[in-house]
Amino acid sequence: MEKQNIPLNELKVGQCGTVSQLLSDTSMRRRLQDMGLIEGTKVECVQKSPSGDPIAFLIRGAVIALRSEDSSSVLMSLS
Amino acid sequence: MGWKRRRKSKHKQCEERDIDKESGKIIALAGNPNVGKSTVFNALTGLNQHTGNWTGKTVDSAYGICDFHGENYIMVDLPGTYSLMAHSAEEEVARNFICFRHPDATIVVCDATCLERNLNLVLQTIELTKRVVVCVNLLDEAKKKQICVDLEKLSKELGVPVIGTTARSKKGLDDLLATVEALARDPEPNALKIKYIPPIEEAVSMVEPHLTEKLGKEWNCRWIAIRLLEGNTSMIEDLNRYIGYDVQQDHVLADILEEAKKYLNRCDITEDNIKDKIVACLVITAEGICANVVSYNKVNCHSKDRKIDKYLTNRWTGIPIMIALLALIFWITISGANYPSQILSEGLFWVQDRLTDFFMWMHAPEWLHGALVLGVYRVLAWVISVMLPPMAIFFPLFTLLEDFGYLPRVAFNLDHYFKKANTCGKQALTMCMGFGCNAAGVVGCRIIDSPRERMIAMLTNNFVPCNGRFPTMISIISMFFVGNIATGFTGSLLSTLMLTGVIILGVILTFAMSKLLSKTVLKGVPSSFTLELPPYRRPQIGKVIVRSLLDRTIFVLGRAAVVAAPAGLIIWILANITAGDATLLAHCASFLDPFGKLFGLDGTILFAFILGFPANEIVIPIMIMTYMSTGTLTEISDLTVLRELLVANNWTWITALCVIVFSLVHWPCSTTCLSIRKETKSWKWTAVGFLLPTVTGFGLCFIIATFARMFGWLA
C-alpha cells in the first residue's frame, strides 16, 4: 500500500520515500532543488543527530542534513 | 612531467586586477563543495592552499600559475557551489567569473562517488560556456565503493572532454592539463545543449534575438535570456555592472519580456514555477546521463560511512565522543609538548648566553646587548619555545580530524544548540577554524549563508581560543593548577581536563553571546540550512603532518615572531628608560595596577594583554620581561622557575584563574579586528566585535575577583 504525503522529517532511519511535493517557497526550495531534490526524487533517511534534529538524508548519492522545519515542508510518498 | 608549478601569493583574494597583471590563459576551476577541487588546484599550481574534508573550505578565490609545455595558465579556484543560480555570495562569484570574465577554459571538478548531483553544476556550466573540461575526481574512492563511471560515454553525452583523476595521488593531472591546453587553443567544442520544455524554449527564442542584437555574439545570450525570463534580479544588476547594459532602460526588451511572459502564462508557466521547471529539466537531464554512465556493483556502497556515523552522531555517544576527542587532542598536545618545550628553551637560552659572550667579545655597548639579546632575542626565544611544540602537535592532530571528515559531523551534532541560540550549525565549523586562528575563523564565516548568522558567527568567533592563546593557558594551568608540573600522567590529565573545561566555557559563552546578539541588535529567526556530510576519507597521515607543519605551524609561528621581535625591543626600551624613580614599564604597570586589581589581575598582566594586541602569543613573554625588570631573576629555565617568579609577584591561583579567563575572553588580536572590518565593511560592527568579548572578559574576571574577596582568598 502506498502512503501519501508524509513530511520528510517523519521518515524513520532507514526508511525510503519519493518526493511528492515541495511546499516551501523560500530560498530553501531553491537550495533543495540544487541538491537534486525535486518531485519524484528518492530519499532515504540515514541518520538523526543527537538531539533528533537535524536529520541526515541520502539524496542522489550525497548525505545532506536538514532541519525539521525545512524537511517538514517536503512531502513524501512511501512505498 | 611536462608541467611546472609556480608559487604565487597565498590565500589571495582573487581581485580582477591581480589576474589582469598576469599574462596567460585563464582557466577557472569550478565544482561542488568538497569534491577535492582545492586538491586539484594545489596539485596543478603548487599553491599550498589548505584543503579540508568539509563543505565550503574555499572561502576566497585563489589563483595560481601553472606552466605546461611553455604556456602560462592562470588557474582560478572559484568557490565551491552546488549551482550557478546565484543564491549565495559564492555562487554569484563563481557565476560572474565564468559569465563575464570569459575564462579560456573552465574545469568542473566532480566527485565520482556522487556524480549525479555534481552533473547539475556541470550542465549549468556548459549552458554558460562551451569551453568546459569535466574532471571526474576521487576515482579511487569510487573504486573502493565499487562505483564505475564510464568516462568515454560521459564525454559523448556531454559533448565536452571528460578526464578521470585521483588528485590526491596526482593521477590524471597530466591528461587534464593536456586537455585544457587543447581546448584553450581549439574552437569551441560541440557541447550538449540543454533542452527545456517547449514553452520555455519558445519564450527563449522570443527574447534571445534582441539580446544578440544588443550585446553581440560574444555574450551567451541564450543563457541571459533564460535568467531574465525567470526574473533573476541579481543578473539584471550584474549585466549593468559588467557590460554596462541597463535592462531597465531597454524598453524594447521590456516589451518582449512582457510578451514572452504572457505566452508562458498561457502555457501555465508562471513566475512562481518557471524556476522549478528549469531546475527540473537540469536535474532530469543529469539523472538520464547518470543512468547511462554510472554503474553500481555494490548494493549499499555507503554502508561503512553510515556505520561510523552511527557512533559519531548517535544520540548517546555523539556528543561525549566529540568532547572526548577534543580532550584527547589536548592531552596529547599537553603531555607531548612539555618535554620538547623544555629542551627548546634550554637550547635557545644556551644560544642567548653564547650571544652574550659574543657581544662581550665584540666590546659592544651595554645598551646594544640589552636591546638585541635581552630584548629581541629573549622574547623570540620564549615565543618559539612556548609556542612551537604545542602547535607542532596540535595542528597535525586537528588536521587529521579535518581530513577524516569529522568536522561537518560536529556541526551536525551541535546544530540543535546553535538553533536554540538562533544561529546555525555551520558556526561550529568556523569555531573549529578559530582554534587555529580567529582571523581565519572570521573569514571562514563566509560559508554561512544568512547574513545575520554570519555576522553573529564573526562577532563571537573570538570566544574560541586560537593557538596563540593555547600556550598561555596551558602553561598557566600546568603552573598553578596541577601539583607536579613537570611530568606525570595525572598531571597532564588534570591539565587536559582543565583546558577542555576552559574551551567548553568558551563554547558556552559563544552560545550565550550568539543568543544575546540575536535577541538584541541582530534580531531574527534561525534561517534554513543544508549541511553536507561528506564521506569519511582515510587521512593521508604523512601528508597531513608535513602540510600542517609547513602550512600552519610555520606560518603562525612566523607571524608571531614578526610581532614578537619588535615587541621585545619596545618592551626592553620601556623597561630600561627611567623617568623619575622607575622605568616607563613600571610606570605603565603601576598606573594600570589598581584597575587590574579590580579584576583579579594586576597592572603588569593588563599591560601585557594591551601590548599583546598584535599577537596573543607574546602576552606571557611580556609579563616575564616586566616582572624581571623589577626583580632580580635573570633567566627562566623552566616552568618551575617561572612559577616562582610569578608567585614572587603576588600571583595566587585566583590570579591564575583570572588570567586564563581573561586570556579566553578579551579583545580580538589586531589581525582578527582587521578581518572583521574587512568582512563586515563596517567600523561599527568591528567595534562590537572588539567590545563584546572585552566587556564579557572584564565582567567575568570582576565576578571571580569579587567572589574571591568575599571569601577572603584575594587581598
Coordinates of N, CA and C in Angstrom, one line a residue, chain B residues 229-424:
Chain B
L229 N 14.1 35.7 -18.1 CA 12.7 35.1 -18.1 C 12.3 34.6 -16.7
E230 N 13.3 34.1 -16.0 CA 13.0 33.6 -14.6 C 13.0 34.7 -13.6
G231 N 13.3 36.0 -14.1 CA 13.2 37.1 -13.2 C 14.3 37.2 -12.2
N232 N 15.6 36.8 -12.6 CA 16.7 36.8 -11.7 C 17.2 38.3 -11.5
T233 N 17.0 38.8 -10.3 CA 17.3 40.2 -10.1 C 18.8 40.5 -10.1
S234 N 19.6 39.6 -9.5 CA 21.0 39.9 -9.4 C 21.6 39.9 -10.8
M235 N 21.0 39.1 -11.7 CA 21.5 39.1 -13.1 C 21.3 40.5 -13.7
I236 N 20.2 41.1 -13.4 CA 19.9 42.4 -14.0 C 21.0 43.4 -13.5
E237 N 21.3 43.4 -12.2 CA 22.3 44.3 -11.7 C 23.7 44.0 -12.3
D238 N 24.0 42.7 -12.4 CA 25.3 42.3 -12.9 C 25.5 42.7 -14.4
L239 N 24.5 42.6 -15.2 CA 24.6 42.9 -16.6 C 24.9 44.4 -16.7
N240 N 24.4 45.2 -15.8 CA 24.7 46.6 -15.8 C 26.1 46.9 -15.3
R241 N 26.5 46.1 -14.3 CA 27.8 46.4 -13.7 C 28.9 45.9 -14.6
Y242 N 28.8 44.7 -15.3 CA 29.9 44.2 -16.0 C 29.9 44.6 -17.5
I243 N 28.7 44.7 -18.1 CA 28.8 45.0 -19.5 C 28.0 46.3 -19.8
G244 N 27.7 47.0 -18.7 CA 27.0 48.3 -18.9 C 25.7 48.3 -19.7
Y245 N 25.0 47.2 -19.5 CA 23.7 47.1 -20.2 C 22.6 47.2 -19.1
D246 N 21.9 48.3 -19.2 CA 20.9 48.5 -18.2 C 19.6 48.0 -18.8
V247 N 19.2 46.8 -18.3 CA 18.0 46.2 -18.8 C 16.7 47.1 -18.6
Q248 N 16.7 47.8 -17.4 CA 15.5 48.5 -17.1 C 15.3 49.7 -18.1
Q249 N 16.4 50.2 -18.7 CA 16.3 51.3 -19.7 C 15.9 50.8 -21.0
D250 N 16.0 49.5 -21.3 CA 15.7 48.9 -22.6 C 14.2 48.6 -22.7
H251 N 13.5 49.6 -23.3 CA 12.0 49.4 -23.3 C 11.6 48.4 -24.3
V252 N 12.4 48.2 -25.3 CA 12.0 47.2 -26.3 C 12.1 45.8 -25.7
L253 N 13.2 45.6 -24.9 CA 13.3 44.3 -24.2 C 12.2 44.1 -23.2
A254 N 11.8 45.2 -22.5 CA 10.7 45.1 -21.5 C 9.5 44.6 -22.2
D255 N 9.2 45.1 -23.4 CA 8.0 44.7 -24.2 C 8.1 43.2 -24.6
I256 N 9.3 42.9 -25.1 CA 9.5 41.5 -25.5 C 9.3 40.5 -24.3
L257 N 9.9 40.9 -23.2 CA 9.8 40.1 -22.0 C 8.4 39.9 -21.6
E258 N 7.7 41.0 -21.6 CA 6.3 41.0 -21.2 C 5.5 40.0 -22.1
E259 N 5.8 40.1 -23.4 CA 5.1 39.3 -24.4 C 5.4 37.8 -24.1
A260 N 6.7 37.5 -23.8 CA 7.2 36.1 -23.6 C 6.5 35.6 -22.3
K261 N 6.4 36.5 -21.3 CA 5.9 36.0 -20.1 C 4.4 35.7 -20.2
K262 N 3.7 36.6 -21.0 CA 2.3 36.3 -21.3 C 2.1 35.0 -21.9
Y263 N 3.0 34.7 -22.9 CA 3.0 33.4 -23.6 C 3.1 32.3 -22.6
L264 N 4.1 32.4 -21.7 CA 4.4 31.4 -20.7 C 3.2 31.2 -19.8
N265 N 2.6 32.3 -19.5 CA 1.4 32.2 -18.6 C 0.3 31.4 -19.3
R266 N 0.1 31.6 -20.6 CA -0.9 30.8 -21.3 C -0.6 29.3 -21.2
C267 N 0.7 29.0 -21.1 CA 1.1 27.6 -21.0 C 1.2 27.1 -19.6
D268 N 0.6 27.9 -18.7 CA 0.6 27.5 -17.3 C 2.0 27.6 -16.6
I269 N 2.8 28.4 -17.2 CA 4.1 28.6 -16.5 C 4.2 30.1 -16.0
T270 N 4.2 30.2 -14.7 CA 4.2 31.5 -14.1 C 5.5 31.9 -13.5
E271 N 5.6 33.1 -13.0 CA 6.9 33.5 -12.4 C 7.2 32.6 -11.2
D272 N 6.2 32.0 -10.6 CA 6.4 31.2 -9.4 C 7.0 29.8 -9.8
N273 N 6.6 29.3 -10.9 CA 7.0 27.9 -11.1 C 8.0 27.8 -12.3
I274 N 8.4 28.9 -12.9 CA 9.3 28.7 -14.0 C 10.7 28.2 -13.6
K275 N 11.1 28.7 -12.4 CA 12.4 28.2 -11.9 C 12.4 26.7 -11.6
D276 N 11.3 26.3 -11.1 CA 11.1 24.8 -10.8 C 11.3 24.0 -12.1
K277 N 10.6 24.5 -13.1 CA 10.6 23.8 -14.4 C 12.0 23.8 -15.0
I278 N 12.8 24.9 -14.8 CA 14.1 25.0 -15.3 C 15.0 24.0 -14.6
V279 N 14.9 24.1 -13.2 CA 15.8 23.2 -12.4 C 15.4 21.7 -12.7
A280 N 14.1 21.4 -12.8 CA 13.7 20.1 -13.1 C 14.3 19.6 -14.4
C281 N 14.3 20.4 -15.4 CA 14.9 20.0 -16.7 C 16.4 19.6 -16.5
L282 N 17.1 20.4 -15.7 CA 18.5 20.1 -15.5 C 18.7 18.8 -14.7
V283 N 17.9 18.7 -13.6 CA 18.1 17.5 -12.8 C 17.7 16.3 -13.5
I284 N 16.7 16.3 -14.3 CA 16.3 15.1 -15.1 C 17.3 14.8 -16.1
T285 N 17.9 15.8 -16.8 CA 18.9 15.6 -17.8 C 20.1 14.9 -17.1
A286 N 20.5 15.4 -15.9 CA 21.6 14.8 -15.2 C 21.3 13.4 -14.8
E287 N 20.0 13.1 -14.4 CA 19.6 11.8 -14.0 C 19.7 10.8 -15.2
G288 N 19.3 11.3 -16.3 CA 19.3 10.5 -17.5 C 20.8 10.1 -17.9
I289 N 21.6 11.1 -17.9 CA 23.0 10.9 -18.3 C 23.6 9.9 -17.3
C290 N 23.4 10.1 -16.0 CA 24.0 9.3 -15.0 C 23.5 7.8 -15.1
A291 N 22.3 7.6 -15.4 CA 21.8 6.3 -15.6 C 22.5 5.6 -16.7
N292 N 23.0 6.3 -17.7 CA 23.8 5.7 -18.8 C 25.2 5.5 -18.5
V293 N 25.8 6.3 -17.6 CA 27.3 6.2 -17.5 C 27.8 5.6 -16.1
V294 N 26.9 5.6 -15.1 CA 27.4 5.1 -13.8 C 26.8 3.8 -13.5
S295 N 27.6 2.9 -13.1 CA 27.1 1.6 -12.6 C 27.6 1.3 -11.2
Y296 N 26.7 0.8 -10.4 CA 27.0 0.4 -9.0 C 27.1 -1.1 -8.9
N297 N 28.2 -1.6 -8.5 CA 28.4 -3.0 -8.4 C 28.1 -3.5 -7.0
K298 N 27.8 -2.6 -6.1 CA 27.6 -3.0 -4.7 C 26.3 -2.3 -4.3
V299 N 25.4 -3.1 -3.6 CA 24.1 -2.5 -3.4 C 24.2 -1.3 -2.4
N300 N 24.9 -1.5 -1.3 CA 24.9 -0.5 -0.3 C 26.4 0.0 -0.2
C301 N 26.7 1.0 -1.1 CA 28.2 1.3 -1.2 C 28.6 2.3 -0.1
H302 N 27.6 2.9 0.6 CA 28.0 3.8 1.7 C 27.9 3.2 3.1
S303 N 27.8 1.9 3.2 CA 27.4 1.3 4.4 C 28.5 1.6 5.5
K304 N 29.8 1.7 5.1 CA 30.8 1.9 6.1 C 30.7 3.3 6.7
D305 N 30.4 4.3 5.9 CA 30.2 5.7 6.4 C 29.0 5.7 7.4
R306 N 28.0 5.0 7.0 CA 26.8 5.0 7.9 C 27.1 4.4 9.2
K307 N 28.0 3.3 9.2 CA 28.3 2.7 10.5 C 29.1 3.7 11.3
I308 N 30.1 4.4 10.8 CA 30.9 5.3 11.6 C 29.9 6.4 12.1
D309 N 29.1 6.9 11.2 CA 28.1 7.9 11.6 C 27.3 7.5 12.8
K310 N 26.9 6.2 12.8 CA 26.1 5.7 13.8 C 26.7 6.0 15.2
Y311 N 28.0 5.9 15.3 CA 28.7 6.1 16.5 C 29.0 7.6 16.8
L312 N 29.4 8.3 15.7 CA 29.9 9.6 15.9 C 28.8 10.7 16.0
T313 N 27.6 10.3 15.6 CA 26.5 11.3 15.7 C 25.3 10.7 16.4
N314 N 25.5 9.6 17.1 CA 24.4 9.0 17.8 C 23.9 9.8 19.0
R315 N 22.7 9.5 19.4 CA 22.0 10.3 20.4 C 22.8 10.2 21.7
W316 N 23.4 9.0 22.1 CA 24.0 8.9 23.3 C 25.5 9.1 23.2
T317 N 26.1 8.7 22.1 CA 27.6 8.7 22.1 C 28.1 9.9 21.3
G318 N 27.3 10.6 20.5 CA 27.7 11.6 19.6 C 28.5 12.7 20.3
I319 N 27.9 13.4 21.3 CA 28.5 14.5 22.0 C 29.6 14.1 22.9
P320 N 29.4 13.0 23.7 CA 30.5 12.5 24.6 C 31.8 12.2 23.7
I321 N 31.6 11.5 22.6 CA 32.8 11.2 21.7 C 33.4 12.5 21.3
M322 N 32.6 13.5 20.9 CA 33.1 14.8 20.5 C 34.0 15.4 21.5
I323 N 33.5 15.5 22.8 CA 34.3 16.1 23.8 C 35.5 15.3 24.1
A324 N 35.4 13.9 24.1 CA 36.5 13.1 24.4 C 37.6 13.3 23.3
L325 N 37.2 13.4 22.1 CA 38.2 13.6 21.0 C 38.9 14.9 21.2
L326 N 38.2 15.9 21.6 CA 38.8 17.3 21.8 C 39.8 17.1 23.0
A327 N 39.3 16.5 24.0 CA 40.2 16.3 25.2 C 41.4 15.5 24.9
L328 N 41.2 14.5 24.1 CA 42.4 13.6 23.7 C 43.4 14.4 22.9
I329 N 42.9 15.3 22.0 CA 43.9 16.1 21.3 C 44.7 17.0 22.2
F330 N 43.9 17.6 23.2 CA 44.6 18.5 24.1 C 45.6 17.7 25.0
W331 N 45.2 16.5 25.4 CA 46.0 15.7 26.3 C 47.3 15.4 25.5
I332 N 47.2 14.9 24.3 CA 48.4 14.6 23.5 C 49.3 15.8 23.4
T333 N 48.6 17.0 23.1 CA 49.3 18.2 23.0 C 50.1 18.6 24.2
I334 N 49.4 18.6 25.4 CA 50.0 19.0 26.6 C 51.1 18.1 27.1
S335 N 50.8 16.7 27.0 CA 51.8 15.8 27.6 C 52.9 15.7 26.6
G336 N 52.6 15.9 25.3 CA 53.7 15.8 24.3 C 54.6 17.0 24.2
A337 N 54.0 18.2 24.6 CA 54.7 19.4 24.3 C 55.7 19.8 25.5
N338 N 55.4 19.2 26.6 CA 56.2 19.5 27.8 C 57.7 19.4 27.6
Y339 N 58.1 18.2 27.2 CA 59.5 17.9 27.1 C 60.2 18.6 26.0
P340 N 59.7 18.6 24.8 CA 60.4 19.4 23.7 C 60.5 20.9 24.1
S341 N 59.4 21.3 24.7 CA 59.4 22.7 25.1 C 60.6 23.1 26.0
Q342 N 60.9 22.1 26.9 CA 62.0 22.4 27.9 C 63.3 22.3 27.2
I343 N 63.4 21.3 26.3 CA 64.7 21.2 25.5 C 64.9 22.5 24.7
L344 N 63.9 22.9 24.0 CA 64.0 24.0 23.1 C 64.4 25.3 23.9
S345 N 63.7 25.4 25.1 CA 64.0 26.6 25.9 C 65.5 26.5 26.4
E346 N 65.9 25.3 26.8 CA 67.3 25.2 27.3 C 68.3 25.6 26.2
G347 N 67.9 25.0 25.0 CA 68.8 25.2 23.8 C 68.9 26.7 23.4
L348 N 67.7 27.3 23.4 CA 67.6 28.7 23.0 C 68.3 29.6 24.0
F349 N 68.2 29.3 25.3 CA 68.8 30.2 26.3 C 70.3 29.9 26.3
W350 N 70.7 28.7 25.9 CA 72.2 28.4 25.8 C 72.7 29.4 24.7
V351 N 71.9 29.5 23.6 CA 72.3 30.3 22.5 C 72.4 31.8 23.0
Q352 N 71.5 32.1 23.9 CA 71.5 33.5 24.4 C 72.8 33.8 25.1
D353 N 73.2 32.8 25.9 CA 74.5 33.0 26.6 C 75.6 33.2 25.7
R354 N 75.6 32.4 24.6 CA 76.7 32.5 23.6 C 76.6 33.9 22.9
L355 N 75.4 34.3 22.7 CA 75.2 35.6 22.0 C 75.8 36.7 23.0
T356 N 75.5 36.5 24.3 CA 76.1 37.5 25.2 C 77.6 37.5 25.2
D357 N 78.2 36.2 25.2 CA 79.6 36.1 25.1 C 80.2 36.9 23.9
F358 N 79.4 36.7 22.8 CA 79.9 37.3 21.5 C 79.9 38.8 21.6
F359 N 78.8 39.3 22.2 CA 78.7 40.8 22.4 C 79.8 41.3 23.3
M360 N 80.1 40.5 24.3 CA 81.2 40.9 25.3 C 82.5 41.0 24.5
W361 N 82.7 39.9 23.7 CA 84.0 39.8 23.0 C 84.1 40.9 22.0
M362 N 83.0 41.3 21.4 CA 83.0 42.5 20.5 C 83.1 43.8 21.2
H363 N 83.1 43.8 22.5 CA 83.0 45.0 23.3 C 81.9 45.9 22.9
A364 N 80.8 45.3 22.6 CA 79.6 46.0 22.2 C 79.0 46.8 23.4
P365 N 78.5 48.0 23.1 CA 77.9 48.7 24.3 C 76.8 48.0 24.9
E366 N 76.6 48.2 26.2 CA 75.7 47.5 27.0 C 74.3 47.6 26.5
W367 N 73.9 48.8 26.0 CA 72.5 49.0 25.6 C 72.2 48.2 24.3
L368 N 73.3 48.0 23.5 CA 73.0 47.2 22.3 C 72.8 45.8 22.6
H369 N 73.6 45.3 23.5 CA 73.4 43.9 24.0 C 72.0 43.7 24.6
G370 N 71.7 44.7 25.5 CA 70.4 44.7 26.2 C 69.2 44.7 25.2
A371 N 69.3 45.6 24.2 CA 68.1 45.7 23.3 C 68.0 44.5 22.4
L372 N 69.2 44.0 21.9 CA 69.1 42.9 20.9 C 69.0 41.6 21.6
V373 N 69.8 41.3 22.6 CA 69.8 40.0 23.2 C 68.7 39.9 24.3
L374 N 68.7 40.8 25.2 CA 67.7 40.7 26.3 C 66.4 41.1 25.9
G375 N 66.3 41.9 24.9 CA 65.0 42.4 24.4 C 64.5 41.5 23.3
V376 N 65.0 41.7 22.1 CA 64.5 41.0 20.9 C 64.7 39.5 21.0
Y377 N 65.9 39.0 21.3 CA 66.2 37.6 21.2 C 65.4 36.8 22.3
R378 N 65.4 37.4 23.5 CA 64.8 36.6 24.6 C 63.3 36.4 24.4
V379 N 62.6 37.5 23.9 CA 61.2 37.3 23.7 C 60.9 36.3 22.5
L380 N 61.8 36.4 21.5 CA 61.6 35.5 20.4 C 61.8 34.1 20.9
A381 N 62.9 33.9 21.7 CA 63.2 32.5 22.2 C 62.0 32.0 23.0
W382 N 61.4 32.9 23.8 CA 60.2 32.5 24.6 C 59.1 32.1 23.7
V383 N 58.8 32.9 22.7 CA 57.6 32.7 21.9 C 57.8 31.3 21.2
I384 N 59.1 31.1 20.7 CA 59.3 29.8 20.0 C 59.2 28.6 20.9
S385 N 59.9 28.7 22.1 CA 59.9 27.5 22.9 C 58.5 27.3 23.6
V386 N 57.7 28.3 23.8 CA 56.4 28.0 24.4 C 55.4 27.6 23.3
M387 N 55.5 28.2 22.1 CA 54.5 28.0 21.1 C 54.7 26.8 20.2
L388 N 56.0 26.7 19.8 CA 56.3 25.7 18.7 C 55.8 24.3 19.0
P389 N 56.2 23.7 20.2 CA 55.8 22.3 20.4 C 54.3 22.1 20.5
P390 N 53.5 22.9 21.2 CA 52.1 22.6 21.2 C 51.5 22.7 19.8
M391 N 52.0 23.7 19.1 CA 51.4 23.9 17.7 C 51.8 22.8 16.8
A392 N 53.0 22.3 16.9 CA 53.5 21.2 16.0 C 52.8 19.9 16.4
I393 N 52.2 19.8 17.5 CA 51.4 18.6 17.8 C 49.9 18.9 17.6
F394 N 49.4 20.0 18.0 CA 48.0 20.3 17.8 C 47.5 20.3 16.4
F395 N 48.3 21.1 15.6 CA 47.8 21.3 14.2 C 47.7 20.0 13.4
P396 N 48.7 19.1 13.4 CA 48.6 17.9 12.7 C 47.4 17.0 13.2
L397 N 47.3 17.0 14.5 CA 46.2 16.2 15.0 C 44.8 16.7 14.6
F398 N 44.7 18.0 14.6 CA 43.4 18.6 14.2 C 43.2 18.4 12.7
T399 N 44.3 18.6 12.0 CA 44.2 18.4 10.5 C 43.8 17.0 10.2
L400 N 44.2 16.0 11.0 CA 43.8 14.6 10.8 C 42.3 14.5 10.9
L401 N 41.7 15.1 11.9 CA 40.3 15.0 12.1 C 39.6 15.7 11.0
E402 N 40.2 16.8 10.5 CA 39.6 17.5 9.4 C 39.6 16.7 8.2
D403 N 40.7 16.1 7.9 CA 40.9 15.3 6.7 C 39.9 14.1 6.7
F404 N 39.7 13.5 7.9 CA 38.9 12.4 8.0 C 37.4 12.7 7.7
G405 N 37.1 14.0 7.9 CA 35.7 14.4 7.6 C 34.9 14.5 8.8
Y406 N 35.5 14.7 10.0 CA 34.8 14.7 11.2 C 34.1 16.1 11.5
L407 N 34.7 17.1 11.0 CA 34.2 18.5 11.4 C 32.7 18.7 11.0
P408 N 32.3 18.3 9.8 CA 30.9 18.5 9.5 C 30.0 17.8 10.4
R409 N 30.5 16.7 11.0 CA 29.7 15.9 12.0 C 29.5 16.7 13.2
V410 N 30.6 17.5 13.6 CA 30.5 18.4 14.7 C 29.3 19.4 14.5
A411 N 29.3 19.9 13.3 CA 28.2 20.9 13.0 C 26.9 20.2 13.1
F412 N 26.8 19.0 12.6 CA 25.6 18.2 12.6 C 25.1 17.9 14.1
N413 N 26.1 17.5 14.9 CA 25.8 17.3 16.3 C 25.3 18.5 17.1
L414 N 25.9 19.6 16.8 CA 25.7 20.8 17.6 C 24.6 21.8 17.0
D415 N 24.1 21.5 15.8 CA 23.2 22.4 15.2 C 22.0 22.7 16.1
H416 N 21.5 21.7 16.7 CA 20.4 21.9 17.6 C 20.6 23.0 18.6
Y417 N 21.8 23.1 19.2 CA 22.1 24.1 20.2 C 22.3 25.4 19.6
F418 N 22.9 25.4 18.4 CA 23.1 26.7 17.7 C 21.7 27.2 17.3
K419 N 20.8 26.3 16.9 CA 19.5 26.8 16.5 C 18.8 27.5 17.7
K420 N 19.0 26.9 18.9 CA 18.5 27.5 20.1 C 19.0 28.9 20.3
A421 N 20.3 29.1 19.9 CA 20.8 30.4 20.0 C 20.5 31.3 18.8
N422 N 19.5 30.8 18.0 CA 19.1 31.4 16.8 C 20.2 31.6 15.7
T423 N 21.1 30.7 15.7 CA 22.1 30.7 14.6 C 22.2 29.3 14.0
C424 N 23.2 29.0 13.3 CA 23.2 27.7 12.6 C 24.5 26.9 12.9

